[in-house]
Coordinates of C-alpha atoms and ligand atoms in Angstrom, one line a residue:
M1 CA 8.1 28.1 -12.3
K2 CA 9.1 24.7 -11.3
L3 CA 6.3 22.4 -10.2
R4 CA 6.8 21.4 -6.5
T5 CA 4.8 18.9 -4.5
R6 CA 5.3 17.8 -1.0
F7 CA 4.5 14.7 1.1
A8 CA 3.6 15.9 4.6
P9 CA 3.1 12.9 6.9
S10 CA 2.5 13.1 10.6
P11 CA 4.7 10.6 12.4
T12 CA 1.8 8.8 14.2
G13 CA 2.6 5.1 13.4
K14 CA 2.5 2.8 10.5
M15 CA 2.2 4.1 6.9
H16 CA -1.4 3.9 5.9
V17 CA -2.1 2.9 2.3
G18 CA -3.8 6.2 1.8
N19 CA -0.7 8.1 2.9
L20 CA 1.5 6.1 0.7
R21 CA -0.8 6.8 -2.2
S22 CA -0.6 10.5 -1.5
A23 CA 3.2 10.2 -1.5
L24 CA 3.2 8.3 -4.7
Y25 CA 0.9 10.7 -6.5
E26 CA 2.8 13.7 -5.3
Y27 CA 6.0 12.0 -6.5
L28 CA 4.5 11.2 -9.9
I29 CA 3.0 14.6 -10.4
A30 CA 6.3 16.3 -9.7
K31 CA 8.4 13.9 -11.7
H32 CA 6.1 13.9 -14.6
A33 CA 6.6 17.6 -14.9
G34 CA 10.3 17.5 -14.2
G35 CA 9.6 19.1 -10.8
D36 CA 10.6 18.6 -7.2
F37 CA 9.2 16.2 -4.6
I38 CA 9.7 17.4 -1.0
I39 CA 9.2 15.7 2.4
R40 CA 8.0 17.7 5.3
I41 CA 7.4 16.1 8.7
E42 CA 4.3 17.4 10.4
D43 CA 4.9 16.7 14.0
T44 CA 3.0 19.6 15.6
D45 CA 0.5 17.3 17.4
Q46 CA 2.7 16.2 20.2
E47 CA 0.1 14.0 21.7
R48 CA -0.2 11.9 18.6
F49 CA 3.6 11.6 18.1
V50 CA 4.8 8.0 18.1
E51 CA 8.4 7.1 18.7
G52 CA 10.0 5.5 15.6
A53 CA 7.3 6.7 13.2
T54 CA 9.6 9.1 11.4
E55 CA 11.9 6.2 10.7
I56 CA 9.0 4.2 9.3
I57 CA 8.3 7.1 6.9
Y58 CA 11.8 7.2 5.5
A59 CA 12.0 3.4 5.3
T60 CA 8.7 3.3 3.4
L61 CA 9.8 5.9 0.9
E62 CA 13.0 4.1 0.3
K63 CA 11.4 0.7 -0.2
A64 CA 8.8 2.2 -2.5
G65 CA 11.5 3.8 -4.5
L66 CA 10.2 7.3 -4.0
K67 CA 13.4 9.4 -3.9
Y68 CA 12.9 12.9 -2.7
D69 CA 14.6 16.1 -3.7
E70 CA 14.4 17.9 -0.5
G71 CA 13.6 16.9 3.1
P72 CA 15.1 16.8 6.6
E73 CA 18.2 15.0 5.4
R74 CA 18.5 16.9 2.1
D75 CA 18.3 20.6 2.5
G76 CA 17.2 22.4 -0.7
G77 CA 17.2 25.9 0.9
F78 CA 13.7 25.8 2.2
G79 CA 14.4 24.1 5.6
P80 CA 14.0 23.1 8.2
Y81 CA 11.6 20.4 6.9
V82 CA 10.4 19.4 10.3
Q83 CA 7.6 21.5 11.8
S84 CA 8.7 21.3 15.4
E85 CA 12.0 22.7 14.3
R86 CA 10.3 25.5 12.4
K87 CA 8.2 26.2 15.5
V88 CA 11.4 26.8 17.5
L89 CA 12.5 29.4 14.9
G90 CA 9.2 31.3 15.7
I91 CA 8.0 31.0 12.1
Y92 CA 4.4 30.2 12.9
H93 CA 4.1 32.7 15.7
Q94 CA 5.4 35.5 13.5
Y95 CA 2.9 34.8 10.8
A96 CA 0.0 34.3 13.2
E97 CA 0.8 37.7 14.7
Q98 CA 0.8 39.2 11.2
L99 CA -2.8 38.0 10.8
V100 CA -3.7 39.5 14.2
E101 CA -2.4 42.8 13.0
K102 CA -4.5 42.6 9.8
G103 CA -7.6 41.8 11.9
E104 CA -7.8 38.3 10.2
A105 CA -7.0 36.5 13.5
Y106 CA -7.4 37.2 17.2
Y107 CA -6.3 36.1 20.6
C108 CA -8.7 33.9 22.4
F109 CA -8.4 33.3 26.2
C110 CA -11.5 31.1 26.7
D111 CA -10.9 28.2 29.1
K112 CA -12.0 24.6 28.6
E113 CA -15.1 25.1 30.7
R114 CA -16.4 28.0 28.6
L115 CA -15.6 26.2 25.3
A116 CA -17.4 23.1 26.6
S117 CA -20.5 25.3 27.3
L118 CA -20.7 26.5 23.7
K119 CA -23.5 24.9 21.7
T120 CA -22.4 22.1 19.3
E121 CA -23.5 21.2 15.8
V122 CA -22.9 18.2 13.7
V123 CA -20.6 18.8 10.8
A124 CA -19.6 15.8 8.6
G125 CA -20.8 13.4 11.2
M126 CA -18.7 14.9 14.0
E127 CA -19.9 17.1 16.8
V128 CA -18.1 20.4 16.7
S129 CA -18.7 23.6 18.6
A130 CA -18.4 26.8 16.6
Y131 CA -16.6 29.4 18.5
D132 CA -18.8 32.4 19.2
K133 CA -16.1 35.1 18.7
N134 CA -16.4 36.1 22.3
C135 CA -12.8 37.2 22.6
L136 CA -13.1 39.5 19.7
N137 CA -14.7 41.8 22.2
F138 CA -11.3 42.6 23.7
S139 CA -9.6 45.6 22.2
P140 CA -6.1 44.9 20.7
E141 CA -4.6 46.6 23.8
E142 CA -6.6 44.6 26.2
A143 CA -5.6 41.4 24.5
K144 CA -1.9 42.4 24.4
N145 CA -2.0 43.2 28.1
K146 CA -3.5 39.8 28.9
V147 CA -0.8 38.1 26.8
A148 CA 2.0 40.2 28.5
G149 CA 0.5 39.2 31.9
G150 CA 1.1 35.6 31.0
Q151 CA -2.6 34.5 30.4
P152 CA -2.8 31.4 28.3
Y153 CA -4.2 32.0 24.8
V154 CA -4.7 30.5 21.4
I155 CA -4.9 32.5 18.2
R156 CA -8.0 32.0 16.0
Q157 CA -8.8 32.8 12.5
N158 CA -11.4 35.5 12.2
N159 CA -13.8 34.4 9.5
P160 CA -16.5 36.7 8.1
Q161 CA -20.1 36.0 8.9
T162 CA -21.5 37.1 5.6
G163 CA -20.7 36.3 2.0
T164 CA -19.2 33.2 0.4
T165 CA -15.7 31.7 -0.2
T166 CA -14.9 29.8 -3.4
F167 CA -12.0 27.6 -4.1
H168 CA -10.9 25.5 -7.0
D169 CA -9.9 21.8 -7.0
E170 CA -8.6 20.2 -10.1
L171 CA -10.8 17.2 -9.7
Y172 CA -13.9 18.6 -7.9
G173 CA -14.0 22.0 -9.8
D174 CA -15.1 25.2 -8.1
I175 CA -16.5 24.7 -4.6
T176 CA -18.4 27.6 -2.9
V177 CA -19.3 27.7 0.8
E178 CA -21.2 30.2 2.9
N179 CA -18.8 32.0 5.2
T180 CA -21.1 31.3 8.1
E181 CA -20.0 27.7 7.8
L182 CA -16.4 28.6 8.4
D183 CA -15.6 28.3 12.1
D184 CA -12.9 30.4 13.7
M185 CA -10.4 27.6 13.8
I186 CA -7.4 27.7 16.0
L187 CA -4.2 28.6 14.2
L188 CA -1.8 28.6 17.1
K189 CA -2.3 26.4 20.1
S190 CA -1.7 27.3 23.8
D191 CA 1.5 25.2 23.7
G192 CA 2.8 27.5 21.0
F193 CA 2.5 24.9 18.3
P194 CA 0.6 25.7 15.2
T195 CA -2.3 23.5 14.2
Y196 CA -2.1 21.5 11.0
N197 CA -4.7 23.9 9.6
F198 CA -2.3 26.9 9.9
A199 CA 1.1 25.2 9.5
N200 CA 0.2 23.6 6.2
V201 CA -0.6 27.0 4.6
V202 CA 2.4 28.8 6.0
D203 CA 4.8 26.0 5.0
D204 CA 3.3 25.3 1.6
H205 CA 3.8 29.0 0.8
L206 CA 7.3 29.3 2.3
M207 CA 8.4 26.1 0.6
E208 CA 7.0 27.3 -2.7
I209 CA 4.7 24.3 -3.1
T210 CA 2.8 24.7 -6.4
H211 CA 0.5 21.6 -6.2
V212 CA -1.1 20.5 -2.9
V213 CA -2.1 16.8 -3.3
R214 CA -3.8 15.2 -0.3
G215 CA -6.8 13.1 0.8
N216 CA -10.2 14.5 0.3
E217 CA -10.9 14.7 4.0
Y218 CA -9.2 18.1 3.8
L219 CA -11.6 19.3 1.1
S220 CA -14.0 20.8 3.7
S221 CA -11.3 22.8 5.4
S222 CA -9.8 24.2 2.1
P223 CA -12.0 27.3 2.0
K224 CA -10.5 28.3 5.4
Y225 CA -7.0 27.7 4.0
N226 CA -7.9 29.9 1.0
R227 CA -9.0 32.7 3.3
L228 CA -5.5 32.4 5.0
Y229 CA -3.8 32.7 1.6
E230 CA -5.9 35.7 0.7
A231 CA -5.3 37.3 4.0
F232 CA -1.5 37.0 3.5
G233 CA -1.8 38.0 -0.1
W234 CA -0.2 34.8 -1.2
P235 CA -0.9 32.8 -4.4
V236 CA -3.2 29.8 -3.8
P237 CA -1.6 26.5 -4.8
V238 CA -3.3 24.1 -7.3
Y239 CA -5.4 21.6 -5.2
V240 CA -5.7 18.0 -6.0
H241 CA -7.9 16.2 -3.4
L242 CA -7.7 12.4 -3.7
P243 CA -10.6 10.0 -3.4
L244 CA -11.3 7.9 -0.4
I245 CA -9.9 4.3 -0.4
T246 CA -12.4 1.8 0.8
D247 CA -12.3 -1.9 1.6
S248 CA -14.4 -4.4 -0.3
D249 CA -17.3 -3.6 2.0
H250 CA -17.2 0.0 0.7
K251 CA -16.2 1.3 4.2
K252 CA -13.1 3.4 4.7
L253 CA -10.0 1.1 4.6
S254 CA -9.2 0.6 8.3
K255 CA -6.8 -1.3 10.5
R256 CA -9.3 -4.0 11.0
S257 CA -8.9 -5.1 7.4
G258 CA -5.4 -6.3 8.3
H259 CA -4.0 -4.8 5.1
S260 CA -4.3 -1.0 5.6
S261 CA -0.6 -0.2 6.0
F262 CA 2.5 -0.7 3.9
E263 CA 4.1 -2.7 6.8
D264 CA 1.1 -5.1 7.0
L265 CA 1.4 -5.7 3.2
L266 CA 5.1 -6.3 3.4
N267 CA 4.6 -8.7 6.4
Q268 CA 2.1 -10.6 4.3
G269 CA 4.8 -11.1 1.7
F270 CA 3.8 -8.6 -0.9
I271 CA 6.7 -7.2 -3.0
P272 CA 7.2 -3.4 -2.7
E273 CA 7.1 -2.9 -6.5
A274 CA 3.8 -4.7 -6.7
I275 CA 2.3 -2.7 -3.8
V276 CA 3.4 0.6 -5.5
N277 CA 2.0 -0.5 -8.9
F278 CA -1.3 -1.5 -7.2
I279 CA -1.6 1.7 -5.2
A280 CA -0.9 3.8 -8.4
L281 CA -4.2 2.4 -9.7
L282 CA -6.2 3.2 -6.6
G283 CA -7.9 6.2 -8.1
W284 CA -5.9 6.8 -11.2
S285 CA -6.3 5.0 -14.5
P286 CA -4.1 5.2 -17.6
E287 CA -5.3 5.9 -21.1
S288 CA -4.6 2.3 -22.1
N289 CA -5.6 -0.8 -20.2
Q290 CA -2.1 -1.5 -19.2
E291 CA -2.0 -2.8 -15.6
I292 CA 1.7 -3.6 -14.9
F293 CA 3.9 -0.5 -14.6
T294 CA 7.4 0.2 -13.6
L295 CA 7.9 3.4 -11.6
T296 CA 9.4 5.1 -14.7
E297 CA 6.4 4.1 -16.8
L298 CA 4.2 5.6 -14.2
V299 CA 6.2 8.8 -14.2
N300 CA 5.8 9.1 -17.9
Q301 CA 2.1 8.3 -18.1
F302 CA 0.8 9.9 -14.9
D303 CA -1.7 12.6 -15.7
Y304 CA -3.4 13.8 -12.5
K305 CA -6.5 14.9 -14.5
R306 CA -7.2 11.2 -14.9
I307 CA -7.7 10.7 -11.2
S308 CA -11.3 9.7 -10.4
K309 CA -13.4 11.3 -7.7
A310 CA -15.2 8.1 -7.0
P311 CA -14.0 6.1 -3.9
S312 CA -11.5 3.4 -4.9
V313 CA -11.9 -0.1 -3.6
F314 CA -8.9 -1.9 -2.3
D315 CA -9.2 -5.3 -3.9
I316 CA -6.8 -7.6 -2.1
G317 CA -7.4 -10.3 -4.7
K318 CA -6.2 -8.0 -7.4
L319 CA -3.1 -7.2 -5.4
R320 CA -2.4 -10.9 -5.0
W321 CA -2.7 -11.4 -8.7
M322 CA -0.4 -8.4 -9.4
N323 CA 2.1 -9.8 -6.9
G324 CA 2.1 -13.1 -8.8
E325 CA 2.9 -11.2 -12.0
Y326 CA 5.9 -9.5 -10.3
I327 CA 7.1 -12.9 -9.0
K328 CA 6.9 -14.3 -12.6
M329 CA 8.9 -11.4 -13.9
M330 CA 11.6 -11.7 -11.2
E331 CA 15.0 -12.8 -12.1
F332 CA 15.4 -16.4 -11.0
E333 CA 18.4 -15.9 -8.7
K334 CA 16.6 -13.2 -6.7
F335 CA 13.4 -15.3 -6.7
Y336 CA 15.3 -18.3 -5.4
Q337 CA 16.9 -16.4 -2.5
M338 CA 13.5 -15.1 -1.5
A339 CA 11.7 -18.4 -1.9
L340 CA 14.3 -20.5 0.0
P341 CA 13.1 -19.7 3.5
Y342 CA 9.5 -20.7 2.5
I343 CA 10.8 -23.9 0.8
R344 CA 12.8 -24.8 3.9
Q345 CA 9.8 -24.4 6.1
V346 CA 8.6 -27.8 4.8
I347 CA 11.6 -29.5 3.1
N348 CA 14.4 -30.9 5.3
K349 CA 15.5 -33.8 3.0
P350 CA 18.4 -33.2 0.7
L351 CA 16.2 -32.6 -2.4
N352 CA 17.0 -30.3 -5.3
L353 CA 15.6 -27.1 -3.9
M354 CA 16.4 -25.1 -7.0
K355 CA 14.3 -27.4 -9.2
I356 CA 11.5 -27.1 -6.7
A357 CA 11.8 -23.4 -6.8
E358 CA 11.6 -23.4 -10.6
M359 CA 8.3 -25.4 -10.4
V360 CA 6.6 -22.9 -8.2
K361 CA 7.8 -19.6 -9.7
T362 CA 4.9 -19.3 -12.1
R363 CA 2.3 -20.8 -9.8
I364 CA 2.3 -18.6 -6.7
E365 CA 0.9 -15.2 -5.9
L366 CA 2.5 -14.8 -2.5
W367 CA 5.6 -16.4 -0.9
S368 CA 3.4 -17.9 1.7
D369 CA 1.7 -20.0 -1.0
I370 CA 4.9 -22.0 -1.4
P371 CA 4.8 -24.5 1.6
A372 CA 1.4 -25.9 0.8
L373 CA 2.3 -26.4 -2.8
I374 CA 5.5 -28.5 -2.2
D375 CA 5.1 -30.2 1.2
F376 CA 4.4 -33.5 -0.5
F377 CA 8.0 -33.8 -1.6
E378 CA 9.1 -34.2 2.0
E379 CA 6.6 -36.8 2.9
L380 CA 3.8 -38.6 1.0
P381 CA 0.6 -37.3 2.5
E382 CA -2.2 -39.6 3.5
Y383 CA -4.7 -39.5 0.6
D384 CA -8.0 -40.9 -0.5
T385 CA -7.9 -43.4 -3.4
A386 CA -11.0 -41.6 -4.8
M387 CA -8.3 -39.2 -6.2
Y388 CA -7.4 -41.8 -8.8
T389 CA -10.7 -41.4 -10.4
H390 CA -10.7 -38.7 -13.1
K391 CA -13.6 -38.5 -15.5
K392 CA -11.8 -36.8 -18.4
M393 CA -8.7 -39.1 -18.2
K394 CA -11.1 -42.0 -18.0
T395 CA -9.4 -43.4 -14.9
D396 CA -10.7 -45.0 -11.8
S397 CA -9.2 -47.0 -9.0
E398 CA -9.3 -50.2 -11.0
S399 CA -7.6 -48.8 -14.0
A400 CA -5.1 -47.0 -11.8
L401 CA -4.2 -50.2 -10.0
L402 CA -3.6 -51.9 -13.3
I403 CA -1.5 -49.1 -14.7
L404 CA 0.7 -48.8 -11.5
Q405 CA 1.2 -52.6 -11.6
E406 CA 2.2 -52.5 -15.2
I407 CA 4.5 -49.6 -15.0
L408 CA 6.3 -50.5 -11.8
P409 CA 8.7 -53.1 -13.4
I410 CA 9.5 -50.6 -16.2
L411 CA 10.4 -47.9 -13.7
E412 CA 12.4 -50.3 -11.6
V413 CA 14.8 -50.9 -14.4
V414 CA 15.3 -47.2 -15.4
E415 CA 18.7 -46.1 -14.0
D416 CA 18.7 -42.5 -14.8
Y417 CA 15.9 -40.8 -12.9
S418 CA 16.0 -37.6 -14.9
N419 CA 12.7 -36.1 -16.1
K420 CA 13.7 -36.7 -19.7
T421 CA 14.5 -40.4 -19.4
L422 CA 11.5 -41.0 -17.2
Y423 CA 9.2 -39.2 -19.5
E424 CA 10.5 -41.2 -22.5
A425 CA 10.0 -44.4 -20.6
V426 CA 6.4 -43.6 -19.7
V427 CA 5.6 -42.4 -23.2
D428 CA 7.1 -45.5 -24.8
F429 CA 4.9 -47.6 -22.4
V430 CA 1.8 -45.5 -23.4
A431 CA 2.5 -45.9 -27.1
H432 CA 3.2 -49.7 -26.8
K433 CA 0.0 -50.2 -24.9
E434 CA -2.0 -47.8 -27.0
Y435 CA -3.2 -45.9 -23.9
K436 CA -3.9 -42.2 -23.7
N437 CA -1.2 -40.2 -22.0
G438 CA -3.5 -39.0 -19.2
Y439 CA -4.7 -42.5 -18.5
V440 CA -1.2 -43.3 -17.3
M441 CA 0.1 -40.0 -16.1
W442 CA -2.9 -39.3 -13.8
P443 CA -2.5 -42.4 -11.6
L444 CA 1.3 -42.1 -11.7
R445 CA 1.2 -38.5 -10.5
T446 CA -1.4 -39.2 -7.8
A447 CA 0.8 -42.1 -6.5
V448 CA 4.0 -40.1 -6.3
S449 CA 2.4 -36.9 -4.9
G450 CA -0.7 -38.0 -3.0
K451 CA -2.2 -34.7 -4.2
Q452 CA -4.9 -33.6 -6.6
M453 CA -2.9 -30.6 -7.7
T454 CA 0.8 -30.4 -8.0
P455 CA 3.2 -27.8 -9.4
A456 CA 4.6 -30.2 -11.9
G457 CA 3.9 -33.5 -13.8
A458 CA 4.6 -37.0 -12.6
T459 CA 8.1 -37.5 -14.1
E460 CA 9.3 -34.1 -12.9
I461 CA 8.2 -35.0 -9.4
M462 CA 9.9 -38.4 -9.7
E463 CA 13.1 -36.7 -10.7
I464 CA 13.1 -34.7 -7.5
L465 CA 12.1 -37.6 -5.3
G466 CA 14.7 -40.0 -6.8
K467 CA 14.4 -43.6 -7.6
D468 CA 13.9 -45.2 -4.2
E469 CA 11.3 -42.8 -3.0
S470 CA 9.4 -42.8 -6.3
L471 CA 9.2 -46.6 -6.4
R472 CA 8.2 -46.7 -2.7
R473 CA 5.3 -44.3 -3.4
I474 CA 4.1 -46.3 -6.4
R475 CA 4.2 -49.5 -4.3
T476 CA 2.2 -47.7 -1.6
G477 CA -0.3 -46.7 -4.3
I478 CA -0.6 -50.3 -5.4
E479 CA -1.1 -51.4 -1.8
L480 CA -3.8 -48.8 -1.1
L481 CA -5.6 -49.6 -4.3
S482 CA -5.5 -53.4 -3.7
K483 CA -7.3 -53.1 -0.4
Ligands
LIG1 N1 -0.1 15.9 8.1 C1 -1.2 15.7 7.3 C2 -1.6 14.2 7.3 O1 -0.8 13.4 7.6 C3 -0.9 16.1 5.9 C4 -2.0 16.4 5.0 C5 -1.5 17.2 3.8 O2 -0.9 16.5 2.9 O3 -1.7 18.4 3.7 O4 -2.7 13.9 7.0

């Protein structure tokens, strides 16, 4: 049988990093085994539906490079792939009725007031009220009559009050729960829509999903899903429940972090390939200590048995580093096009922008690092002459003044302000005076940049600035140091 996984997002807004990780792992598990990756839109919760969210889902998958084999726009014979469309066809209703016939589900007519009066208990930190099976007291005929008479109803699962239910997860192993812990969850809501709890089982079966991969918040409901599979007599899929993703404070990655969604990360200038690579390692680790992966490499190496159960920490510093690695690997032409808007934020003068881009390519982690690295080309910043002092280079303001005064006339007569010629001129001077390289380069670079750290050396900077501006900056340095 062909391995089939599905990504089943609810269109409720931005694409959370956790959802993207589910999609990625589902894709990798399917593709690693030569199987199919399917998209199903779970829009049964009409109140949570957000306009435009479905488009975000498609755009994200496309940017992340996760091509799907079947989905709303690509029918593979298991459609429709949108739950609201499946509801219209009566699919969920029909299966819910089947369970009622089998005694595995029942109609419930309780109104809000009655439900609110039921005693609550705290499950997994949330207050829930376990339904007391009151409506099971109606005979099937009585229930049918009420439905025929137009009384609003829901259909609930009928869970046993004795015994245990066991299910298997590939990462967590066998998990057994007391049936008394299983509440009679709603399968079909009064608006005729199925709940997620019911629809996921029906659809995973009808779509022949073999591996259900999702966040571990669904672990506690899985025994109830298993009871549904058993009630229908359907094979239970392989379950892979993925660990929680936390922020550096070890709390669930939330919107407050500012980097919890794919869109947030793109807006901050992260490259889609780097994000995907980073997310692949949020829970999974390869056999080797390789960290940079193409999608194809991930497909080849992805073994879901190597996913950890421990929460994975979203380390934004690591993502920045990884993004820098992707920028280094990028073809120059593409890099240049992407870097240009950031260069133009601070450079208006007719300077050689391509050379400036070359300088920063290996020095940035994010596009937004660019402006602060290069703004000194546009204008010499105000700087403190203490910057001329460098212990290792054995320079101080006195030695710097001397050097700048000595080298100025030499640089005044150089015609060709190319890095090569300038470098030779400086090195000749260094050799002639028997100085150390740094003893000259440090003050020169400080004078022409006004910065402690620059993306290039003194002569490369002077090549970009040109003769007039370079000499002007050296004279300014002499002036500042003479005060
Ligand atoms: N619609 C569910 C969600 O977005 C899907 C969970 C699952 O993959 O089964 O969380």
